[in-house]
CSV table of C-alpha atoms in Angstrom, one decimal:
chain,number,residue,atom,x,y,z
A,137,UNK,CA,23.8,89.7,-28.3
A,138,UNK,CA,26.2,87.2,-26.8
A,139,UNK,CA,23.6,85.1,-25.0
A,140,UNK,CA,24.0,81.3,-25.0
A,141,UNK,CA,21.0,79.7,-26.7
A,142,UNK,CA,20.2,76.0,-26.8
A,143,UNK,CA,18.2,75.1,-29.9
A,144,UNK,CA,15.9,72.2,-29.3
A,145,UNK,CA,14.4,72.1,-32.8
A,146,UNK,CA,13.8,74.1,-36.0
A,147,UNK,CA,10.2,74.0,-37.0
A,148,UNK,CA,9.6,75.1,-40.6
A,149,UNK,CA,6.1,76.6,-41.0
A,150,UNK,CA,4.0,77.9,-43.9
A,151,UNK,CA,5.5,75.2,-46.1
A,152,UNK,CA,4.0,75.1,-49.6
A,153,UNK,CA,5.2,71.9,-51.3
A,154,UNK,CA,4.3,73.3,-54.8
A,155,UNK,CA,6.7,76.3,-54.6
A,156,UNK,CA,10.3,76.1,-55.4
A,157,UNK,CA,11.1,78.7,-52.7
A,158,UNK,CA,9.6,76.5,-50.0
A,159,UNK,CA,11.6,73.5,-51.2
A,160,UNK,CA,14.9,75.4,-51.4
A,161,UNK,CA,14.4,77.0,-48.0
A,162,UNK,CA,13.6,73.6,-46.4
A,163,UNK,CA,16.7,72.0,-48.0
A,164,UNK,CA,18.8,74.9,-46.6
A,165,UNK,CA,17.4,74.3,-43.1
A,166,UNK,CA,18.1,70.5,-43.3
A,167,UNK,CA,21.6,71.1,-44.7
A,168,UNK,CA,22.4,73.6,-42.0
A,169,UNK,CA,20.7,72.1,-38.9
A,170,UNK,CA,20.3,68.4,-39.8
A,171,UNK,CA,18.3,66.4,-37.3
A,172,UNK,CA,17.2,69.6,-35.5
A,173,UNK,CA,15.0,70.3,-38.5
A,174,UNK,CA,11.5,68.9,-37.8
A,175,UNK,CA,9.0,68.0,-40.5
A,176,UNK,CA,7.6,71.1,-42.1
A,177,UNK,CA,4.2,72.3,-41.2
A,178,UNK,CA,2.2,72.8,-44.4
A,179,UNK,CA,0.3,76.0,-45.1
A,180,UNK,CA,-3.3,74.9,-44.9
A,181,UNK,CA,-6.5,76.7,-44.0
A,182,UNK,CA,-7.5,74.0,-41.5
A,183,UNK,CA,-4.8,75.2,-39.1
A,184,UNK,CA,-6.7,78.5,-38.8
A,185,UNK,CA,-10.1,76.7,-38.7
A,186,UNK,CA,-9.4,74.5,-35.7
A,187,UNK,CA,-9.3,77.3,-33.0
A,188,UNK,CA,-12.2,79.1,-34.7
A,189,UNK,CA,-14.2,75.8,-34.1
A,190,UNK,CA,-13.0,75.7,-30.5
A,191,UNK,CA,-10.9,72.6,-31.1
A,192,UNK,CA,-7.3,71.7,-30.9
A,193,UNK,CA,-5.5,70.7,-34.1
A,194,UNK,CA,-5.6,67.1,-33.0
A,195,UNK,CA,-9.4,67.2,-32.4
A,196,UNK,CA,-10.0,68.9,-35.7
A,197,UNK,CA,-7.7,66.9,-38.1
A,198,UNK,CA,-6.9,63.2,-38.4
A,199,UNK,CA,-3.7,62.2,-36.6
A,200,UNK,CA,-2.1,61.4,-39.9
A,201,UNK,CA,-2.5,64.9,-41.2
A,202,UNK,CA,1.0,66.4,-42.0
A,203,UNK,CA,0.3,69.4,-39.6
A,204,UNK,CA,-0.6,67.1,-36.7
A,205,UNK,CA,2.5,65.0,-37.4
A,206,UNK,CA,4.8,68.1,-37.5
A,207,UNK,CA,3.4,69.6,-34.3
A,208,UNK,CA,3.6,66.1,-32.7
A,209,UNK,CA,7.3,66.0,-33.4
A,210,UNK,CA,7.7,69.5,-31.9
A,211,UNK,CA,5.8,68.4,-28.8
A,212,UNK,CA,7.9,65.3,-28.4
A,213,UNK,CA,11.1,67.3,-28.9
A,214,UNK,CA,10.1,69.9,-26.2
A,215,UNK,CA,9.1,67.2,-23.8
A,216,UNK,CA,12.4,65.4,-24.3
A,217,UNK,CA,14.1,68.6,-23.3
A,218,UNK,CA,17.6,69.4,-24.4
A,219,UNK,CA,18.7,65.8,-25.2
A,220,UNK,CA,18.8,66.9,-28.9
A,221,UNK,CA,20.1,70.4,-28.3
A,222,UNK,CA,23.4,71.7,-29.7
């Protein structure tokens, strides 16, 4: 609609590493947006379990879990502001 938008990051979600569709879509994002594309958040049940247990993702899962890593990158990118924006 003609508005200027600054993109800080692209966060692929619901990533399923065993499906070709997920792999192809992630590759398209990386090819199109390069370093703006953050690590993909995997599609895992534990992402829905954490709030049901009254915990944050980081309290519920180990820090090395791919979902924690992906959301950690997003958090860092947002806190950095527009230094990576196009």
